mmCIF file of C-alpha atoms and ligand atoms in Angstrom:
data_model
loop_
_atom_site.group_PDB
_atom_site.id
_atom_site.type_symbol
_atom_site.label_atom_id
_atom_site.label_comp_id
_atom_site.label_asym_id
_atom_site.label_seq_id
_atom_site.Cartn_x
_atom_site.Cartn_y
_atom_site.Cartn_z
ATOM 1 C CA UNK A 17 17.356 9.642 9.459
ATOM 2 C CA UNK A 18 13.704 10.085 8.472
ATOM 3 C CA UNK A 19 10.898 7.430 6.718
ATOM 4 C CA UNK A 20 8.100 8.397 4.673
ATOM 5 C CA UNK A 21 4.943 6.564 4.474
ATOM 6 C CA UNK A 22 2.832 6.355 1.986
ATOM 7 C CA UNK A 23 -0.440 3.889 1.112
ATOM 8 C CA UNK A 24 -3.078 3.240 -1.106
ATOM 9 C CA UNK A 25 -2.374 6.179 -3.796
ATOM 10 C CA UNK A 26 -4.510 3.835 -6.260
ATOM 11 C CA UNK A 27 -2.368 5.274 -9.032
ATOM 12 C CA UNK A 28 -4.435 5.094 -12.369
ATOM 13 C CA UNK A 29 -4.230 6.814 -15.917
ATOM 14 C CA UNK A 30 -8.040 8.427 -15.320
ATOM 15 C CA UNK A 31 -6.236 10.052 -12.062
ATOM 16 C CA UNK A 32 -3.566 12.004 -13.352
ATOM 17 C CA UNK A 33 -4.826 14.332 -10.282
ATOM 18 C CA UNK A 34 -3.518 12.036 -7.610
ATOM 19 C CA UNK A 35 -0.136 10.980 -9.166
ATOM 20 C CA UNK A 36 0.032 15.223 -9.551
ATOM 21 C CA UNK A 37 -0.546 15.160 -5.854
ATOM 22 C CA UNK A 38 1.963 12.574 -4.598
ATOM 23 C CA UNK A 39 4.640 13.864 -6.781
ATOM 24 C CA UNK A 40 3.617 17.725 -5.485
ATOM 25 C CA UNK A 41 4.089 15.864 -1.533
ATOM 26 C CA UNK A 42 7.457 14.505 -2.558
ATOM 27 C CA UNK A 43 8.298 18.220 -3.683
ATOM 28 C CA UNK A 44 7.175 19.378 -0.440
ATOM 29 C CA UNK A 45 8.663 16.602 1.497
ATOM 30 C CA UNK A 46 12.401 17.014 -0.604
ATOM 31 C CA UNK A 47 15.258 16.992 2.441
ATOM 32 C CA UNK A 48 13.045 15.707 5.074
ATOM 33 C CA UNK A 49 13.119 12.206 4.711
ATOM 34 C CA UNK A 50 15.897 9.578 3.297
ATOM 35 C CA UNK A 51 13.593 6.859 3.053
ATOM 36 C CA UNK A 52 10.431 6.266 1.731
ATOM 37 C CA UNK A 53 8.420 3.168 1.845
ATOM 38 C CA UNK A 54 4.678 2.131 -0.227
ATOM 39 C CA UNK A 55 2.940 0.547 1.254
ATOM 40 C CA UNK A 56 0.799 -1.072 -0.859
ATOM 41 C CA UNK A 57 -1.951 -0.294 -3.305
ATOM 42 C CA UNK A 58 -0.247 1.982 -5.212
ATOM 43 C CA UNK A 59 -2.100 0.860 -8.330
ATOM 44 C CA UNK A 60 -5.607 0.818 -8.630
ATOM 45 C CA UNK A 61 -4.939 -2.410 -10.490
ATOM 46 C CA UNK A 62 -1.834 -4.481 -11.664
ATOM 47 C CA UNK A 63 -2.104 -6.804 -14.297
ATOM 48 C CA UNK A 64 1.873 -7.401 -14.615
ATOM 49 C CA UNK A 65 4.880 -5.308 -15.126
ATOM 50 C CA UNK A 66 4.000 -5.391 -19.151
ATOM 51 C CA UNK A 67 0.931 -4.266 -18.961
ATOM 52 C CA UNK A 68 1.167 -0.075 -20.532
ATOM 53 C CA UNK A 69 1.003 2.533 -18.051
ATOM 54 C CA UNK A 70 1.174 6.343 -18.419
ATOM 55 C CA UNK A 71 0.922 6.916 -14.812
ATOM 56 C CA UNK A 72 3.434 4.106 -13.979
ATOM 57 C CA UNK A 73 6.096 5.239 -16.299
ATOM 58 C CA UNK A 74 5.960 8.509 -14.401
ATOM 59 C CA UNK A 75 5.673 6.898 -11.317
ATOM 60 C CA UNK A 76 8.945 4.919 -12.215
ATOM 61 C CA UNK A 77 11.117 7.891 -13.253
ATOM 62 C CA UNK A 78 10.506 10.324 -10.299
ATOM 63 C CA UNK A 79 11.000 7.336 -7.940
ATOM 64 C CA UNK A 80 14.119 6.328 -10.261
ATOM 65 C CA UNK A 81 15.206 9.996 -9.800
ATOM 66 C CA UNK A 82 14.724 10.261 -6.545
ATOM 67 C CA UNK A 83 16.544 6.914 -5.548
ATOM 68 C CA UNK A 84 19.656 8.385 -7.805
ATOM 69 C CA UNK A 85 19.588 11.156 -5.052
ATOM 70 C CA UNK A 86 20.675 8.499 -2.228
ATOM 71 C CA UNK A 87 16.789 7.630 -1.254
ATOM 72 C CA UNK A 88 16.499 4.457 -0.399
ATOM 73 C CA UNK A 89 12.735 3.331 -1.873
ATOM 74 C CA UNK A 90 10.905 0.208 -0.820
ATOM 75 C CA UNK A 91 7.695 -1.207 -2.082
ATOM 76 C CA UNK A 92 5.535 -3.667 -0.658
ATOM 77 C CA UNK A 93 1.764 -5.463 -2.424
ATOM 78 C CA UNK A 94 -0.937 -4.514 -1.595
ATOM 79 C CA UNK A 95 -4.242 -6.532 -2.741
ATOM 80 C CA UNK A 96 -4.942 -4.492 -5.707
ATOM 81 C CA UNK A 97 -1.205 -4.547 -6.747
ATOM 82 C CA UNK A 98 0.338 -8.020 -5.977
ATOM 83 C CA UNK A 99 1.369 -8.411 -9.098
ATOM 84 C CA UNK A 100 3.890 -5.915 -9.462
ATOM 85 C CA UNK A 101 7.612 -7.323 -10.249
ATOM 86 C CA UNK A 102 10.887 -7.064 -9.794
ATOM 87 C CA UNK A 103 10.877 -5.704 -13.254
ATOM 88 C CA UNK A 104 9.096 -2.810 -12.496
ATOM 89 C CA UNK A 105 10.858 -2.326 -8.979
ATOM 90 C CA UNK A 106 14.107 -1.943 -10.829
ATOM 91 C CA UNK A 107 12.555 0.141 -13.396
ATOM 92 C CA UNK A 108 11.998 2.810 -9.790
ATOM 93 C CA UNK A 109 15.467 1.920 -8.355
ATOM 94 C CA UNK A 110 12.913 0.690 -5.457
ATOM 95 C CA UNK A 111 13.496 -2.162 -3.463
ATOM 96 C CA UNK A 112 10.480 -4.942 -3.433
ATOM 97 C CA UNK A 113 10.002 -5.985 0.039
ATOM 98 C CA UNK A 114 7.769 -9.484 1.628
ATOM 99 C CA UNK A 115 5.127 -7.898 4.347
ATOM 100 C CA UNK A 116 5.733 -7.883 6.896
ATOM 101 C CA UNK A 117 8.800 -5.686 7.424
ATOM 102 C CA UNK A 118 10.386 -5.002 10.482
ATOM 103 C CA UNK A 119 12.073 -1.988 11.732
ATOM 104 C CA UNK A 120 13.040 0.904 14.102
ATOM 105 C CA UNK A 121 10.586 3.828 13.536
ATOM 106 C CA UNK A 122 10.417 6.852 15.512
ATOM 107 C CA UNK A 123 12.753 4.926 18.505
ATOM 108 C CA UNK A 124 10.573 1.938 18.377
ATOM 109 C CA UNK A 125 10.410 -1.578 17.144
ATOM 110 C CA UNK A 126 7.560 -1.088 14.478
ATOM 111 C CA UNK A 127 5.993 -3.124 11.777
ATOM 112 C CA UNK A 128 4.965 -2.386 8.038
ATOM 113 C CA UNK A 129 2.485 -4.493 6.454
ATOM 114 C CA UNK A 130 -0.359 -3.276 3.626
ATOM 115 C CA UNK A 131 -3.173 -4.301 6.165
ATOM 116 C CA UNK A 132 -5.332 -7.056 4.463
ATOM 117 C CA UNK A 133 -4.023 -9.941 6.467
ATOM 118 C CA UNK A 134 -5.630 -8.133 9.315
ATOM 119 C CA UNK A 135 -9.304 -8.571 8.181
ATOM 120 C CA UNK A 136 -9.502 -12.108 9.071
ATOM 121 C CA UNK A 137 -13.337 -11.795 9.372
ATOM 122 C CA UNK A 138 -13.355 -11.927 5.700
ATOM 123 C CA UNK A 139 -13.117 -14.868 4.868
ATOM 124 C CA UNK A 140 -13.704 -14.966 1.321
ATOM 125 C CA UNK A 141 -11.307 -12.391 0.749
ATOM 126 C CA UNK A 142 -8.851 -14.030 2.547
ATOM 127 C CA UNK A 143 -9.550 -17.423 0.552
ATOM 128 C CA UNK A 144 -8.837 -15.803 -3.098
ATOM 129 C CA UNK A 145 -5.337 -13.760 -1.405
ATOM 130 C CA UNK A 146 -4.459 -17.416 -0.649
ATOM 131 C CA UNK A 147 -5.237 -18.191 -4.355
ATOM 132 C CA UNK A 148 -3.898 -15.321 -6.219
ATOM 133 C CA UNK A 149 -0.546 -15.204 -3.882
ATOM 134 C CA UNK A 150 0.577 -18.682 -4.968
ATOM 135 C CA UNK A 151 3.344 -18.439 -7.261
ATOM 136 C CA UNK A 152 1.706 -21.256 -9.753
ATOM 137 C CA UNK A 153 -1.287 -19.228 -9.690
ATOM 138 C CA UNK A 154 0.736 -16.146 -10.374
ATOM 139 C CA UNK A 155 2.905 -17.813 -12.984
ATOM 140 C CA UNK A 156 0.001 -19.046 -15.008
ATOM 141 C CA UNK A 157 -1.830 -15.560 -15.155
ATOM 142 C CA UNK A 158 1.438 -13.781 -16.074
ATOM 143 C CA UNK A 159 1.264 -16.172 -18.867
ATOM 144 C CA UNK A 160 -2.105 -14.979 -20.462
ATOM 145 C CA UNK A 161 -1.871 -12.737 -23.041
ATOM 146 C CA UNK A 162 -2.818 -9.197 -21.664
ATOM 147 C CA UNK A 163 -6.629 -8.933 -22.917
ATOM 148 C CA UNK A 164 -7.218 -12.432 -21.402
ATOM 149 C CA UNK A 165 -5.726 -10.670 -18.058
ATOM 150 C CA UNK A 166 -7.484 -7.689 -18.080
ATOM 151 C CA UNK A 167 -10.562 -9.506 -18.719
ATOM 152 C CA UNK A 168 -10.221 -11.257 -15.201
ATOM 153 C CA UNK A 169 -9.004 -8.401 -13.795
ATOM 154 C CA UNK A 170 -12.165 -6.758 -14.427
ATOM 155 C CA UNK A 171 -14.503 -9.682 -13.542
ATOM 156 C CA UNK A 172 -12.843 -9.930 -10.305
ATOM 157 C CA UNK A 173 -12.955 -6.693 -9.143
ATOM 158 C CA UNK A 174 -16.184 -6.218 -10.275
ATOM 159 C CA UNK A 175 -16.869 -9.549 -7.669
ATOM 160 C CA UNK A 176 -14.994 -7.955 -5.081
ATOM 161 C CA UNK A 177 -16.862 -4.609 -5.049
ATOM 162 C CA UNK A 178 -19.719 -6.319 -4.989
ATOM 163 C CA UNK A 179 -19.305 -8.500 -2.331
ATOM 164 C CA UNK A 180 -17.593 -5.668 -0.309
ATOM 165 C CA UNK A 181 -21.243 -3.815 -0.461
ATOM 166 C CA UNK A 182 -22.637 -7.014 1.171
ATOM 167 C CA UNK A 183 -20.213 -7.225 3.860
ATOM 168 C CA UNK A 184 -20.950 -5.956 7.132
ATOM 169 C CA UNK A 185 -19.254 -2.792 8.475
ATOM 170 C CA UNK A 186 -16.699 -4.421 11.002
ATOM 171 C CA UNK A 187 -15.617 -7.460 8.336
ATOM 172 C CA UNK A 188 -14.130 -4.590 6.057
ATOM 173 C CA UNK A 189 -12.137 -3.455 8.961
ATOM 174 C CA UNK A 190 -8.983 -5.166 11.137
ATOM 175 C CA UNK A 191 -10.168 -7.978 13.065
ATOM 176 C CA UNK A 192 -8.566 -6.068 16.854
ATOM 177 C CA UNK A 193 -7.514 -9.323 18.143
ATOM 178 C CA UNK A 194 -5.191 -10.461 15.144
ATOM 179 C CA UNK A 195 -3.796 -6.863 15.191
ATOM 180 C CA UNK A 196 -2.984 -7.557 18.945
ATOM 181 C CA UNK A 197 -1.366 -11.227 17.686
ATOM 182 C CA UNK A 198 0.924 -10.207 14.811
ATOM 183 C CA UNK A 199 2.197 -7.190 17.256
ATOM 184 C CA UNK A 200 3.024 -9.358 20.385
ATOM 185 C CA UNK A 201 4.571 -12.067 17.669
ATOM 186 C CA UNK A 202 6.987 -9.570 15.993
ATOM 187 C CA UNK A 203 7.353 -8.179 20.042
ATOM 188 C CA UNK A 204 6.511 -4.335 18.325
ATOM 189 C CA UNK A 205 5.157 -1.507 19.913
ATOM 190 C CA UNK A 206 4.328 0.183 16.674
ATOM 191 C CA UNK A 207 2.009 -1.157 13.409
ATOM 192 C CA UNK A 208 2.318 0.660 10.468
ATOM 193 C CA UNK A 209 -0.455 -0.264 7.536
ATOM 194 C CA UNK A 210 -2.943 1.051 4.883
ATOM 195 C CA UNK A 211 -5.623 -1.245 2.909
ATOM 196 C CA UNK A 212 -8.699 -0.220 5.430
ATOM 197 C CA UNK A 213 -8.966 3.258 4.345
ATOM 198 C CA UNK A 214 -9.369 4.584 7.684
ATOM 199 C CA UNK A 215 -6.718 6.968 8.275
ATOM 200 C CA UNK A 216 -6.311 7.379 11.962
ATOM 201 C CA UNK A 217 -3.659 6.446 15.312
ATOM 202 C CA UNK A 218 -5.035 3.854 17.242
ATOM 203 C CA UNK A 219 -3.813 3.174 20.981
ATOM 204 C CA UNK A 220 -3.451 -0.974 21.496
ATOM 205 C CA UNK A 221 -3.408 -2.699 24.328
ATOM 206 C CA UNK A 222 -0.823 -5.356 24.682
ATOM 207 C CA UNK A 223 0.449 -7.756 27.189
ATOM 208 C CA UNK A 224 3.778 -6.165 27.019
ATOM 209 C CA UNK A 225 2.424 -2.447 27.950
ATOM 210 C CA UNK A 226 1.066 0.348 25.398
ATOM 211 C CA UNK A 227 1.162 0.018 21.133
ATOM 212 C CA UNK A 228 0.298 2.390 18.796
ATOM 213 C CA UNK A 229 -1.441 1.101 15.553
ATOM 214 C CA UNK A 230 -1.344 3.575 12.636
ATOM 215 C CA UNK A 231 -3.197 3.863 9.410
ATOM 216 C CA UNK A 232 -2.817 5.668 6.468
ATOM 217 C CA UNK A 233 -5.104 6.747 4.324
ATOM 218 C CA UNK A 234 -6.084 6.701 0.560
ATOM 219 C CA UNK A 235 -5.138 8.940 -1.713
ATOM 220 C CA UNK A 236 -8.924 9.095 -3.441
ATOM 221 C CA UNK A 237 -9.941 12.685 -2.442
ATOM 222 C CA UNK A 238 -6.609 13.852 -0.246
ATOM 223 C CA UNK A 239 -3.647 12.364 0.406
ATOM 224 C CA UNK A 240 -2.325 11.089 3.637
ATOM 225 C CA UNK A 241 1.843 10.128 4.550
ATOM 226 C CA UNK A 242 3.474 9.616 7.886
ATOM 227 C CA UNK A 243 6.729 11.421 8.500
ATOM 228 C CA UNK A 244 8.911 9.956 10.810
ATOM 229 C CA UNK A 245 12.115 10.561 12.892
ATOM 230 C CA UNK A 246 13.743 8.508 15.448
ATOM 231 C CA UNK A 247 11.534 10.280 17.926
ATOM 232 C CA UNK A 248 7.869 10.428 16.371
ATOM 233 C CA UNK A 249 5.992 9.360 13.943
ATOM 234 C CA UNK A 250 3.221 11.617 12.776
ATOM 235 C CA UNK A 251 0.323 10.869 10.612
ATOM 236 C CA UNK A 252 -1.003 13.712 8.268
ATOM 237 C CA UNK A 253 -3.924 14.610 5.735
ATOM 238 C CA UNK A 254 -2.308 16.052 2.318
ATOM 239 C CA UNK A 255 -4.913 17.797 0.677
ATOM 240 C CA UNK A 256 -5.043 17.909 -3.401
ATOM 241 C CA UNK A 257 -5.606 21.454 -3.454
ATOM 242 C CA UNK A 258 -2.266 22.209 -2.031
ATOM 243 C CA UNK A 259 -0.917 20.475 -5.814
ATOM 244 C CA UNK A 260 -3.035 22.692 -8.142
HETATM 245 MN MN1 MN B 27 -5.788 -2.613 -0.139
#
């Protein structure tokens, strides 16, 4: 029994380079894990499961592929990504999947979550996730035709890098102390999560002894996965070169 985990490929049709170099890690993965879980992000943006995507077709039928194999796929939002539907999910044969998830990795009780929960510092972000997860707010985009949607799309991502150029350093990043919360409230030794793009393994201090708080990476320049067996859990660069 082995997980892969994957984050923040920011899958887009200008990138055919980085779905080359996910599908080229699945390749070089093939036999070494029997479950593989997104984390979030996987689009650089999602404006519904309607919406025409060369790179999410293909995305679609190698995960479709893969699940016919016996691999059990899940897929959780990230912020970029919310959006994406059951329709789509069954288009992969993937399982859509509420953060946070809990479960046994590498022999200990672990959590998966995308990661932008955790930067409670920013506050306006965390203001329009409240708006843009409610389901009325959802329903009543869906329900724009698609240039009306990728009209907002584009004005509020063009707010959102904007304001993320004013924002201090540390409010981009996970706020330690809600990290330390959600970890002694799902009693887990292990967090799993992407969003920050800082790839690294972070040691946390809990009441209940030592955690481990890992983060994968994006997939702009590299790649980054954690492999896991019910012993260890490793995090690991992937770079692009290795797909050409
Ligand atoms: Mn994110």
């Amino acid at each position: 029994m082995a997980q892969l985990f994957v984050s923040d490929l920011h899958l887009e049709d200008t990138r055919p380079d980085i779905t080359r170099a996910f599908f080229h890690l699945l390749d070089s993965l093939q036999g070494q894990f029997d479950t593989l879980y997104l984390l979030g992000d996987i689009f650089e943006v999602w404006l519904g499961d309607d919406t025409p995507s060369h790179c999410a077709d293909q995305l679609a039928d190698r995960l479709r592929a893969m699940a016919d194999t016996g691999i059990r796929v899940f897929l959780l939002h990230g912020n970029r990504d919310f959006l994406v539907g059951s329709h789509y999910a069954a288009r992969c044969g993937a399982q859509l999947v509420e953060e946070p998830v809990l479960l046994r990795v590498a022999g200990q009780n672990a959590l998966l979550m995308h990661g932008d929960v955790l930067c409670t510092q920013d506050t306006d972000y965390q203001a329009f996730r409240n708006m843009v997860r409610d389901p009325t707010w959802q329903q009543a985009f869906l329900a724009k035709s698609l240039d009306e949607r990728i009209a907002i799309g584009r004005h509020l991502r063009d707010k959102s890098q904007q304001s993320a150029k004013e924002k201090a350093d540390y409010i981009m990043d996970v706020t330690q102390a809600e990290v330390v919360a959600v970890m002694a409230q799902y009693q887990v030794n292990l967090l799993i999560h992407g969003h920050t793009h800082r790839p690294a393994t972070h040691s946390v201090q809990l009441n209940s002894g030592a955690g481990t708080r890992m983060v994968l990476g994006d997939w702009y320049q590299q790649g980054w996965y954690i492999l896991a067996d019910d012993h260890a859990a490793e995090l690991k660069p992937f770079p692009f070169t290795a797909a050409i």
